[in-house]
C-alpha positions as YAML, in Angstrom:
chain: A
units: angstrom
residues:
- id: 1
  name: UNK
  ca: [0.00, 0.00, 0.00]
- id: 2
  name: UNK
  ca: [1.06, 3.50, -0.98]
- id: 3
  name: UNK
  ca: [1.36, 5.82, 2.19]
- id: 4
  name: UNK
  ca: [1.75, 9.76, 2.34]
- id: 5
  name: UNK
  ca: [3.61, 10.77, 5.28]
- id: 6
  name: UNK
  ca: [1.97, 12.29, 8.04]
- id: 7
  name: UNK
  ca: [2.11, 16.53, 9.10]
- id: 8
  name: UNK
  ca: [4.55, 16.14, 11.88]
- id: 9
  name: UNK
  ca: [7.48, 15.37, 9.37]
- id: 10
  name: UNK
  ca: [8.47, 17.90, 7.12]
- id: 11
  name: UNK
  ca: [12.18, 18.76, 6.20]
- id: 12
  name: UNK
  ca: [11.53, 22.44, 4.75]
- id: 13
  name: UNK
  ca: [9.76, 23.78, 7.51]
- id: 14
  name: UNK
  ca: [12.52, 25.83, 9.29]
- id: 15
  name: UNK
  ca: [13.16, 29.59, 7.92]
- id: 16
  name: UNK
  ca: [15.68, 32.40, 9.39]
- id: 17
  name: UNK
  ca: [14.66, 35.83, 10.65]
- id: 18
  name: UNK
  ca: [16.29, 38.32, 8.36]
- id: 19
  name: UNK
  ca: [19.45, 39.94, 9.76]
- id: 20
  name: UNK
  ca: [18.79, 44.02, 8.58]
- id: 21
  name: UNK
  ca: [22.40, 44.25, 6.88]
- id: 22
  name: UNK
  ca: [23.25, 46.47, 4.51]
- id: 23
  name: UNK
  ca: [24.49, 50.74, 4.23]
- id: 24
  name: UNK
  ca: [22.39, 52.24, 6.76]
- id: 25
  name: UNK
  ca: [24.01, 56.18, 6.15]
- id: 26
  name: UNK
  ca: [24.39, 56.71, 2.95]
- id: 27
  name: UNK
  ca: [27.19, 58.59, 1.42]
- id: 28
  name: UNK
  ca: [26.77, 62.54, 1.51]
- id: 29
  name: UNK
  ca: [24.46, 61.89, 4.47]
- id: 30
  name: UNK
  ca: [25.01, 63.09, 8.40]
- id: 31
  name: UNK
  ca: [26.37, 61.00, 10.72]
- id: 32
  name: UNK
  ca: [26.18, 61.47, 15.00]
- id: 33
  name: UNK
  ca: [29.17, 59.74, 17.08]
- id: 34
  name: UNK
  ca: [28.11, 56.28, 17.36]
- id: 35
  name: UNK
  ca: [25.89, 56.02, 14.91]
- id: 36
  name: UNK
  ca: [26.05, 52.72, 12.63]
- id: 37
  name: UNK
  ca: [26.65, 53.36, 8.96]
- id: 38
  name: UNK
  ca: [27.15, 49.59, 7.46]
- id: 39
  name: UNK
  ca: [25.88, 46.22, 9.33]
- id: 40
  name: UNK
  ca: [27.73, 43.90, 7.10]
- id: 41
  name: UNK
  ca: [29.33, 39.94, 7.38]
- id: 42
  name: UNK
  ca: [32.64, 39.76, 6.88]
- id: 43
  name: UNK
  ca: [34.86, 43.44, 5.75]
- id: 44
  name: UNK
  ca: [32.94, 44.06, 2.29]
- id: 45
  name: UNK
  ca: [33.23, 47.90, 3.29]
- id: 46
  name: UNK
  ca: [36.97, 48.81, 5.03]
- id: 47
  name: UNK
  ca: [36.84, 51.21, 7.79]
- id: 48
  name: UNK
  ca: [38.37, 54.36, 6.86]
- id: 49
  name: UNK
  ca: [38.99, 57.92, 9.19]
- id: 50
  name: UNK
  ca: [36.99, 58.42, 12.06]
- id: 51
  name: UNK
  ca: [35.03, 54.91, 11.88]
- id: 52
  name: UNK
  ca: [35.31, 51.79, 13.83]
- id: 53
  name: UNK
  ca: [34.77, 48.36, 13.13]
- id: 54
  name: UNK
  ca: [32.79, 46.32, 15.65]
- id: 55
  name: UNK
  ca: [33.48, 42.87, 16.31]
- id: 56
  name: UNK
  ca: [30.55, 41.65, 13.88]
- id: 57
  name: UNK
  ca: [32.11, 43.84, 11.32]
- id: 58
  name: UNK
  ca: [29.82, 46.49, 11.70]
- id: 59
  name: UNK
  ca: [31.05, 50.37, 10.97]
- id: 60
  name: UNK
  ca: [29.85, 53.00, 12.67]
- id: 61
  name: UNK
  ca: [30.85, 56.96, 13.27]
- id: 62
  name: UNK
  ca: [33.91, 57.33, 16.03]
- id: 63
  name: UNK
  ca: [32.45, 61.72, 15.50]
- id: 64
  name: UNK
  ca: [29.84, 64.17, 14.20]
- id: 65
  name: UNK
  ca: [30.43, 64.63, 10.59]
- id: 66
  name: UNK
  ca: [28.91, 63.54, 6.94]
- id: 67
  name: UNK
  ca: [29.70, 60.04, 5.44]
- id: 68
  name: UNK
  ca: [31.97, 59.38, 2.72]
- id: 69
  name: UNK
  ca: [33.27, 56.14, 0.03]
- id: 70
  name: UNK
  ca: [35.74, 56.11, -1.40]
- id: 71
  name: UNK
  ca: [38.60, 53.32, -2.69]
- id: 72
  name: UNK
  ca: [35.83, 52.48, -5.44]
- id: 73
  name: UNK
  ca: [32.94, 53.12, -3.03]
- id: 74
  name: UNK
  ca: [34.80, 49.88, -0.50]
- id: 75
  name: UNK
  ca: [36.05, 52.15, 1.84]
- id: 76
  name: UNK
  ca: [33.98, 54.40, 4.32]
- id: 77
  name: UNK
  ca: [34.81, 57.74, 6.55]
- id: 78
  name: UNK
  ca: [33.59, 60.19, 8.26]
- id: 79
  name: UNK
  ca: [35.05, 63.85, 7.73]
- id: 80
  name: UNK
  ca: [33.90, 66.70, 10.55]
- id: 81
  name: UNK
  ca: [31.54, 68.79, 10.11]
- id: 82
  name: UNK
  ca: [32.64, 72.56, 8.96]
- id: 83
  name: UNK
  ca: [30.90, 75.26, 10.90]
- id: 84
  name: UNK
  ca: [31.42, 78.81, 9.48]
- id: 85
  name: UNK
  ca: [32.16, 80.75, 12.15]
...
């Protein structure tokens, strides 16, 4: 006899919350101290001046100042905000 299996067994049942990577300040953009600009896996994006890299690779803003790639959009900084005094 030909038998279907029953509900409990199923081996494509299991799916992964999605982990929100990706460039979260864009470049040209304003970034606070401590703000995260990429959320990434693995060093797709190098840290550049004024940036640190956590330990799940994730950049963020080390000052105050507005984002910026460069090294063919791979590398990211932060330069300080001018005020015109």
């Amino acid at each position: 006899m030909a038998h279907k299996k029953g509900e409990g067994k199923v081996k494509n049942g299991r799916d992964s919350h999605s982990k929100r990577l990706g460039i979260k300040i864009f470049g040209g953009d304003v970034a606070l101290s401590g703000n995260i600009i990429v959320r990434q896996r693995g060093t797709k994006f190098q840290p550049g001046r004024n940036v640190g890299l956590g330990r799940d690779y994730t950049i963020f803003a080390l000052i105050d100042g507005s984002v910026r790639f460069d090294r063919y959009g791979r590398r990211v900084n932060v330069d300080p905000l001018v005020t015109g005094d």
